[in-house]
C-alpha cells in the first residue's frame, strides 16, 4: 500500500536555529496537509495545499513558519527560528482530492532544546 | 470554529469485550467524521469514516454511528484484541467538500488486556 513519506523521523535542534521537514505524498494525491501534534493531544492543521497552491494557511505562524510545494508534488515545512514551544510531532498528510479521506505519514518528531 | 470533544480519555477492557468511544462536535456544517488509530511512534491511520448522509457504517469489528441532531458520533469496537490497543482520535471537518481540514478530539488511550 502506498504511503506518505516523511524525513527526517527525528530532529533535535537548539532554539533560534532553523529546521526543515520534508514530505512526499502518495503518488497522484493533489491535496497535501501539514499538521502539528503536541504530545498527548490531537493533530492541529497548519497548512493545506491544492497542487502547488496554498489553500489555507490561517493557522500557520507565518512569522517563523513557511511551507512550499513548488512542483505540486513533495513539500517542505520550515521553522526559523525554532522556539522551545515548537517541540512536537509534525505530520504530513495527503488525499487524492479535497473530498477524499486523509492519509498520514509517520511524522517528524522535533525536539527544541 | 469547530470544537470536538472526545470521551473517555482512557479506556481499559478485557480481550473479547466491546469498546465504545464517544465524540461531540459543535459546527452544524460538519459533514465528514473520520476515526483514526495511532500506534506509538507512528502517524494516525484511518480506520473508518462516515458522512453526514448516513447514520451508521460498519466494517468487520468496527462500527461508527452518527446522530446529526445531537451532534455526536461514536466508535464501536467488538471482540477487542490486544492489537487494538492504541490511541484513537475522532475528527470532524469544517463542512463543504474539504475532508482534510479536520478538527481532532483529544484522543482515547485504549488498552485491551489479554
PDB file of C-alpha atoms in Angstrom:
ATOM      1  CA  UNK A   1       0.000   0.000   0.000  1.00  0.00           C
ATOM      2  CA  UNK A   2       1.326   3.451  -0.938  1.00  0.00           C
ATOM      3  CA  UNK A   3       2.454   5.611   1.951  1.00  0.00           C
ATOM      4  CA  UNK A   4       3.209   9.237   2.710  1.00  0.00           C
ATOM      5  CA  UNK A   5       6.975   9.534   3.215  1.00  0.00           C
ATOM      6  CA  UNK A   6       8.467  11.992   5.706  1.00  0.00           C
ATOM      7  CA  UNK A   7      12.032  12.777   6.706  1.00  0.00           C
ATOM      8  CA  UNK A   8      13.789  13.027   8.998  1.00  0.00           C
ATOM      9  CA  UNK A   9      11.993  10.823  11.560  1.00  0.00           C
ATOM     10  CA  UNK A  10      13.621  12.679  14.442  1.00  0.00           C
ATOM     11  CA  UNK A  11      15.221  16.104  14.717  1.00  0.00           C
ATOM     12  CA  UNK A  12      16.864  17.778  17.676  1.00  0.00           C
ATOM     13  CA  UNK A  13      17.744  21.435  17.335  1.00  0.00           C
ATOM     14  CA  UNK A  14      18.642  24.333  19.574  1.00  0.00           C
ATOM     15  CA  UNK A  15      16.288  27.256  19.920  1.00  0.00           C
ATOM     16  CA  UNK A  16      16.859  30.075  17.414  1.00  0.00           C
ATOM     17  CA  UNK A  17      18.151  27.597  14.835  1.00  0.00           C
ATOM     18  CA  UNK A  18      16.430  26.845  11.524  1.00  0.00           C
ATOM     19  CA  UNK A  19      14.874  23.440  10.846  1.00  0.00           C
ATOM     20  CA  UNK A  20      13.164  21.896   7.820  1.00  0.00           C
ATOM     21  CA  UNK A  21      10.941  18.881   7.275  1.00  0.00           C
ATOM     22  CA  UNK A  22      10.251  17.098   4.004  1.00  0.00           C
ATOM     23  CA  UNK A  23       7.171  15.229   2.793  1.00  0.00           C
ATOM     24  CA  UNK A  24       6.481  13.109  -0.284  1.00  0.00           C
ATOM     25  CA  UNK A  25       2.747  12.400  -0.582  1.00  0.00           C
ATOM     26  CA  UNK A  26       1.125   9.346  -2.108  1.00  0.00           C
ATOM     27  CA  UNK A  27       1.591   9.460  -5.869  1.00  0.00           C
ATOM     28  CA  UNK A  28      -1.232  11.280  -7.596  1.00  0.00           C
ATOM     29  CA  UNK A  29      -2.568  12.940  -4.478  1.00  0.00           C
ATOM     30  CA  UNK A  30      -3.353  16.540  -5.307  1.00  0.00           C
ATOM     31  CA  UNK A  31      -4.060  17.758  -1.792  1.00  0.00           C
ATOM     32  CA  UNK A  32      -1.354  17.930   0.876  1.00  0.00           C
ATOM     33  CA  UNK A  33      -1.587  18.998   4.512  1.00  0.00           C
ATOM     34  CA  UNK A  34       0.816  19.721   7.344  1.00  0.00           C
ATOM     35  CA  UNK A  35      -0.441  19.068  10.865  1.00  0.00           C
ATOM     36  CA  UNK A  36       1.275  19.563  14.228  1.00  0.00           C
ATOM     37  CA  UNK A  37       0.653  17.177  17.105  1.00  0.00           C
ATOM     38  CA  UNK A  38       1.729  18.148  20.608  1.00  0.00           C
ATOM     39  CA  UNK A  39       2.321  15.168  22.884  1.00  0.00           C
ATOM     40  CA  UNK A  40      -0.950  13.932  24.367  1.00  0.00           C
ATOM     41  CA  UNK A  41      -3.158  15.936  22.005  1.00  0.00           C
ATOM     42  CA  UNK A  42      -4.829  15.517  18.643  1.00  0.00           C
ATOM     43  CA  UNK A  43      -3.231  16.877  15.451  1.00  0.00           C
ATOM     44  CA  UNK A  44      -3.870  20.527  14.517  1.00  0.00           C
ATOM     45  CA  UNK A  45      -3.898  21.783  10.942  1.00  0.00           C
ATOM     46  CA  UNK A  46      -1.112  24.168   9.944  1.00  0.00           C
ATOM     47  CA  UNK A  47      -1.431  24.487   6.167  1.00  0.00           C
ATOM     48  CA  UNK A  48      -3.279  22.978   3.199  1.00  0.00           C
ATOM     49  CA  UNK A  49      -2.084  22.787  -0.414  1.00  0.00           C
ATOM     50  CA  UNK A  50      -4.053  22.027  -3.540  1.00  0.00           C
ATOM     51  CA  UNK A  51      -1.423  21.085  -6.120  1.00  0.00           C
ATOM     52  CA  UNK A  52       1.213  23.831  -5.726  1.00  0.00           C
ATOM     53  CA  UNK A  53      -1.109  26.466  -4.286  1.00  0.00           C
ATOM     54  CA  UNK A  54      -1.751  27.260  -0.634  1.00  0.00           C
ATOM     55  CA  UNK A  55      -5.467  26.860   0.065  1.00  0.00           C
ATOM     56  CA  UNK A  56      -5.438  27.617   3.779  1.00  0.00           C
ATOM     57  CA  UNK A  57      -2.562  28.807   5.973  1.00  0.00           C
ATOM     58  CA  UNK A  58      -4.662  30.658   8.532  1.00  0.00           C
ATOM     59  CA  UNK A  59      -3.261  28.524  11.395  1.00  0.00           C
ATOM     60  CA  UNK A  60       0.377  28.774  10.291  1.00  0.00           C
ATOM     61  CA  UNK A  61       2.509  31.094  12.480  1.00  0.00           C
ATOM     62  CA  UNK A  62       3.835  32.951   9.489  1.00  0.00           C
ATOM     63  CA  UNK A  63       6.373  34.997  11.414  1.00  0.00           C
ATOM     64  CA  UNK A  64       8.500  31.866  11.807  1.00  0.00           C
ATOM     65  CA  UNK A  65       6.904  29.071   9.756  1.00  0.00           C
ATOM     66  CA  UNK A  66       6.888  28.698   5.978  1.00  0.00           C
ATOM     67  CA  UNK A  67       5.703  25.930   3.689  1.00  0.00           C
ATOM     68  CA  UNK A  68       6.062  25.297  -0.004  1.00  0.00           C
ATOM     69  CA  UNK A  69       5.100  22.728  -2.601  1.00  0.00           C
ATOM     70  CA  UNK A  70       6.829  24.152  -5.639  1.00  0.00           C
ATOM     71  CA  UNK A  71       6.065  21.475  -8.250  1.00  0.00           C
ATOM     72  CA  UNK A  72       2.837  20.282  -6.707  1.00  0.00           C
ATOM     73  CA  UNK A  73       4.390  17.027  -5.506  1.00  0.00           C
ATOM     74  CA  UNK A  74       6.679  16.993  -2.457  1.00  0.00           C
ATOM     75  CA  UNK A  75       6.590  19.682   0.196  1.00  0.00           C
ATOM     76  CA  UNK A  76       8.870  21.339   2.738  1.00  0.00           C
ATOM     77  CA  UNK A  77       7.912  22.905   6.055  1.00  0.00           C
ATOM     78  CA  UNK A  78      10.460  25.259   7.620  1.00  0.00           C
ATOM     79  CA  UNK A  79      10.749  26.859  11.039  1.00  0.00           C
ATOM     80  CA  UNK A  80      13.112  29.784  11.569  1.00  0.00           C
ATOM     81  CA  UNK A  81      13.918  30.498  14.330  1.00  0.00           C
ATOM     82  CA  UNK A  82      12.795  27.470  16.323  1.00  0.00           C
ATOM     83  CA  UNK A  83      11.368  28.059  19.811  1.00  0.00           C
ATOM     84  CA  UNK A  84      11.024  25.677  22.748  1.00  0.00           C
ATOM     85  CA  UNK A  85       7.257  25.562  22.245  1.00  0.00           C
ATOM     86  CA  UNK A  86       7.715  24.162  18.733  1.00  0.00           C
ATOM     87  CA  UNK A  87       8.655  20.759  20.132  1.00  0.00           C
ATOM     88  CA  UNK A  88       6.023  18.414  18.671  1.00  0.00           C
ATOM     89  CA  UNK A  89       5.348  15.808  16.001  1.00  0.00           C
ATOM     90  CA  UNK A  90       4.962  17.323  12.540  1.00  0.00           C
ATOM     91  CA  UNK A  91       2.687  15.220  10.385  1.00  0.00           C
ATOM     92  CA  UNK A  92       2.218  15.376   6.653  1.00  0.00           C
ATOM     93  CA  UNK A  93      -0.953  14.002   5.084  1.00  0.00           C
ATOM     94  CA  UNK A  94      -2.328  13.729   1.575  1.00  0.00           C
ATOM     95  CA  UNK A  95      -5.571  12.945  -0.172  1.00  0.00           C
ATOM     96  CA  UNK A  96      -6.475  12.181  -3.769  1.00  0.00           C
ATOM     97  CA  UNK A  97      -8.888  15.106  -3.913  1.00  0.00           C
ATOM     98  CA  UNK A  98     -10.275  17.611  -1.425  1.00  0.00           C
ATOM     99  CA  UNK A  99     -13.270  15.333  -0.813  1.00  0.00           C
ATOM    100  CA  UNK A 100     -11.183  12.189  -0.269  1.00  0.00           C
ATOM    101  CA  UNK A 101     -10.031  10.630   3.013  1.00  0.00           C
ATOM    102  CA  UNK A 102      -6.771  11.829   4.528  1.00  0.00           C
ATOM    103  CA  UNK A 103      -3.705   9.565   4.800  1.00  0.00           C
ATOM    104  CA  UNK A 104      -0.932  10.481   7.233  1.00  0.00           C
ATOM    105  CA  UNK A 105       2.793   9.836   7.200  1.00  0.00           C
ATOM    106  CA  UNK A 106       4.669   8.728  10.327  1.00  0.00           C
ATOM    107  CA  UNK A 107       5.781  12.255  11.101  1.00  0.00           C
ATOM    108  CA  UNK A 108       8.931  14.067  12.183  1.00  0.00           C
ATOM    109  CA  UNK A 109       9.460  14.297  15.931  1.00  0.00           C
ATOM    110  CA  UNK A 110      11.049  17.698  16.676  1.00  0.00           C
ATOM    111  CA  UNK A 111      12.742  18.482  19.967  1.00  0.00           C
ATOM    112  CA  UNK A 112      13.918  22.040  20.546  1.00  0.00           C
ATOM    113  CA  UNK A 113      16.474  22.465  23.350  1.00  0.00           C
TER     114      UNK A 113
ATOM    115  CA  UNK B   1     -14.592  27.366  14.652  1.00  0.00           C
ATOM    116  CA  UNK B   2     -15.249  23.684  15.136  1.00  0.00           C
ATOM    117  CA  UNK B   3     -14.763  22.109  18.583  1.00  0.00           C
ATOM    118  CA  UNK B   4     -14.610  18.331  19.064  1.00  0.00           C
ATOM    119  CA  UNK B   5     -14.881  16.743  22.494  1.00  0.00           C
ATOM    120  CA  UNK B   6     -13.900  13.088  22.975  1.00  0.00           C
ATOM    121  CA  UNK B   7     -14.626  10.727  25.871  1.00  0.00           C
ATOM    122  CA  UNK B   8     -13.292   8.807  27.673  1.00  0.00           C
ATOM    123  CA  UNK B   9      -9.645   9.831  27.713  1.00  0.00           C
ATOM    124  CA  UNK B  10      -8.620   6.305  28.744  1.00  0.00           C
ATOM    125  CA  UNK B  11     -10.445   3.006  28.322  1.00  0.00           C
ATOM    126  CA  UNK B  12      -9.366  -0.385  29.617  1.00  0.00           C
ATOM    127  CA  UNK B  13     -11.159  -3.578  28.539  1.00  0.00           C
ATOM    128  CA  UNK B  14     -10.623  -7.311  28.613  1.00  0.00           C
ATOM    129  CA  UNK B  15      -9.932  -9.138  25.376  1.00  0.00           C
ATOM    130  CA  UNK B  16     -13.208 -10.068  23.719  1.00  0.00           C
ATOM    131  CA  UNK B  17     -15.170  -7.224  25.298  1.00  0.00           C
ATOM    132  CA  UNK B  18     -16.593  -4.281  23.363  1.00  0.00           C
ATOM    133  CA  UNK B  19     -15.216  -0.750  23.483  1.00  0.00           C
ATOM    134  CA  UNK B  20     -17.144   2.466  22.808  1.00  0.00           C
ATOM    135  CA  UNK B  21     -15.660   5.927  22.315  1.00  0.00           C
ATOM    136  CA  UNK B  22     -17.887   8.986  22.004  1.00  0.00           C
ATOM    137  CA  UNK B  23     -17.380  12.400  20.409  1.00  0.00           C
ATOM    138  CA  UNK B  24     -19.427  15.562  20.153  1.00  0.00           C
ATOM    139  CA  UNK B  25     -18.934  18.401  17.679  1.00  0.00           C
ATOM    140  CA  UNK B  26     -20.091  21.985  17.616  1.00  0.00           C
ATOM    141  CA  UNK B  27     -20.322  23.067  13.954  1.00  0.00           C
ATOM    142  CA  UNK B  28     -23.582  22.035  12.319  1.00  0.00           C
ATOM    143  CA  UNK B  29     -21.906  22.474   8.909  1.00  0.00           C
ATOM    144  CA  UNK B  30     -19.577  19.495   9.551  1.00  0.00           C
ATOM    145  CA  UNK B  31     -20.429  16.629   7.219  1.00  0.00           C
ATOM    146  CA  UNK B  32     -17.468  14.228   7.411  1.00  0.00           C
ATOM    147  CA  UNK B  33     -16.360  12.310  10.514  1.00  0.00           C
ATOM    148  CA  UNK B  34     -13.297  10.032  10.349  1.00  0.00           C
ATOM    149  CA  UNK B  35     -11.742   7.916  13.078  1.00  0.00           C
ATOM    150  CA  UNK B  36      -8.005   7.348  13.302  1.00  0.00           C
ATOM    151  CA  UNK B  37      -5.896   4.829  15.202  1.00  0.00           C
ATOM    152  CA  UNK B  38      -2.417   5.932  16.251  1.00  0.00           C
ATOM    153  CA  UNK B  39       0.202   3.484  17.492  1.00  0.00           C
ATOM    154  CA  UNK B  40       3.310   4.580  19.351  1.00  0.00           C
ATOM    155  CA  UNK B  41       5.780   6.379  17.106  1.00  0.00           C
ATOM    156  CA  UNK B  42       3.505   6.262  14.068  1.00  0.00           C
ATOM    157  CA  UNK B  43       1.153   8.614  12.301  1.00  0.00           C
ATOM    158  CA  UNK B  44      -2.633   8.333  12.586  1.00  0.00           C
ATOM    159  CA  UNK B  45      -4.164   5.577  10.458  1.00  0.00           C
ATOM    160  CA  UNK B  46      -7.683   5.940   9.091  1.00  0.00           C
ATOM    161  CA  UNK B  47      -9.846   3.054  10.320  1.00  0.00           C
ATOM    162  CA  UNK B  48     -13.359   4.144   9.371  1.00  0.00           C
ATOM    163  CA  UNK B  49     -15.224   7.268   8.345  1.00  0.00           C
ATOM    164  CA  UNK B  50     -18.827   8.359   7.967  1.00  0.00           C
ATOM    165  CA  UNK B  51     -20.529  11.084   6.005  1.00  0.00           C
ATOM    166  CA  UNK B  52     -23.489  13.041   7.285  1.00  0.00           C
ATOM    167  CA  UNK B  53     -25.963  11.440   4.887  1.00  0.00           C
ATOM    168  CA  UNK B  54     -25.772   8.088   6.703  1.00  0.00           C
ATOM    169  CA  UNK B  55     -26.426   7.178  10.315  1.00  0.00           C
ATOM    170  CA  UNK B  56     -24.270   4.086  10.679  1.00  0.00           C
ATOM    171  CA  UNK B  57     -21.387   2.333   8.968  1.00  0.00           C
ATOM    172  CA  UNK B  58     -19.775  -0.995   9.770  1.00  0.00           C
ATOM    173  CA  UNK B  59     -16.506  -2.639   8.743  1.00  0.00           C
ATOM    174  CA  UNK B  60     -15.961  -6.063  10.312  1.00  0.00           C
ATOM    175  CA  UNK B  61     -15.457  -5.471  14.057  1.00  0.00           C
ATOM    176  CA  UNK B  62     -15.622  -1.687  13.802  1.00  0.00           C
ATOM    177  CA  UNK B  63     -18.749   0.451  13.501  1.00  0.00           C
ATOM    178  CA  UNK B  64     -19.477   4.149  13.681  1.00  0.00           C
ATOM    179  CA  UNK B  65     -22.813   5.808  14.417  1.00  0.00           C
ATOM    180  CA  UNK B  66     -23.758   9.422  13.797  1.00  0.00           C
ATOM    181  CA  UNK B  67     -26.541  11.485  15.353  1.00  0.00           C
ATOM    182  CA  UNK B  68     -26.637  14.775  13.462  1.00  0.00           C
ATOM    183  CA  UNK B  69     -29.419  16.230  15.585  1.00  0.00           C
ATOM    184  CA  UNK B  70     -27.478  15.733  18.796  1.00  0.00           C
ATOM    185  CA  UNK B  71     -24.128  16.414  17.063  1.00  0.00           C
ATOM    186  CA  UNK B  72     -22.430  13.323  18.340  1.00  0.00           C
ATOM    187  CA  UNK B  73     -20.827  10.254  16.837  1.00  0.00           C
ATOM    188  CA  UNK B  74     -19.399   7.099  18.337  1.00  0.00           C
ATOM    189  CA  UNK B  75     -16.901   4.352  17.540  1.00  0.00           C
ATOM    190  CA  UNK B  76     -17.771   0.794  18.495  1.00  0.00           C
ATOM    191  CA  UNK B  77     -15.182  -1.978  18.508  1.00  0.00           C
ATOM    192  CA  UNK B  78     -16.467  -5.503  19.151  1.00  0.00           C
ATOM    193  CA  UNK B  79     -14.494  -8.602  20.131  1.00  0.00           C
ATOM    194  CA  UNK B  80     -11.483  -6.499  21.082  1.00  0.00           C
ATOM    195  CA  UNK B  81      -7.995  -7.937  20.655  1.00  0.00           C
ATOM    196  CA  UNK B  82      -4.673  -6.885  22.241  1.00  0.00           C
ATOM    197  CA  UNK B  83      -3.578  -5.440  18.888  1.00  0.00           C
ATOM    198  CA  UNK B  84      -6.467  -2.972  19.117  1.00  0.00           C
ATOM    199  CA  UNK B  85      -4.521  -1.241  21.921  1.00  0.00           C
ATOM    200  CA  UNK B  86      -3.624   2.257  20.660  1.00  0.00           C
ATOM    201  CA  UNK B  87      -4.748   5.888  20.821  1.00  0.00           C
ATOM    202  CA  UNK B  88      -7.967   6.569  18.913  1.00  0.00           C
ATOM    203  CA  UNK B  89      -8.913  10.004  17.587  1.00  0.00           C
ATOM    204  CA  UNK B  90     -12.216  11.224  16.258  1.00  0.00           C
ATOM    205  CA  UNK B  91     -12.346  14.212  13.938  1.00  0.00           C
ATOM    206  CA  UNK B  92     -14.802  16.443  12.126  1.00  0.00           C
ATOM    207  CA  UNK B  93     -14.343  18.572   9.034  1.00  0.00           C
ATOM    208  CA  UNK B  94     -15.342  22.207   8.674  1.00  0.00           C
ATOM    209  CA  UNK B  95     -18.107  21.464   6.210  1.00  0.00           C
ATOM    210  CA  UNK B  96     -18.393  21.570   2.454  1.00  0.00           C
ATOM    211  CA  UNK B  97     -16.268  19.312   0.248  1.00  0.00           C
ATOM    212  CA  UNK B  98     -12.992  19.605   2.158  1.00  0.00           C
ATOM    213  CA  UNK B  99     -12.438  16.329   4.011  1.00  0.00           C
ATOM    214  CA  UNK B 100      -8.873  17.137   5.010  1.00  0.00           C
ATOM    215  CA  UNK B 101      -9.438  20.256   7.088  1.00  0.00           C
ATOM    216  CA  UNK B 102     -10.095  18.356  10.281  1.00  0.00           C
ATOM    217  CA  UNK B 103     -10.530  19.254  13.932  1.00  0.00           C
ATOM    218  CA  UNK B 104      -9.479  16.348  16.123  1.00  0.00           C
ATOM    219  CA  UNK B 105     -10.610  15.248  19.552  1.00  0.00           C
ATOM    220  CA  UNK B 106      -8.113  14.862  22.377  1.00  0.00           C
ATOM    221  CA  UNK B 107      -7.774  11.119  21.894  1.00  0.00           C
ATOM    222  CA  UNK B 108      -8.679   7.956  23.821  1.00  0.00           C
ATOM    223  CA  UNK B 109      -5.995   5.572  25.024  1.00  0.00           C
ATOM    224  CA  UNK B 110      -7.478   2.085  24.591  1.00  0.00           C
ATOM    225  CA  UNK B 111      -5.831  -0.796  26.419  1.00  0.00           C
ATOM    226  CA  UNK B 112      -7.006  -4.352  25.724  1.00  0.00           C
ATOM    227  CA  UNK B 113      -5.836  -6.823  28.359  1.00  0.00           C
ATOM    228  CA  UNK B 114      -5.247 -10.435  27.237  1.00  0.00           C
TER     229      UNK B 114
END
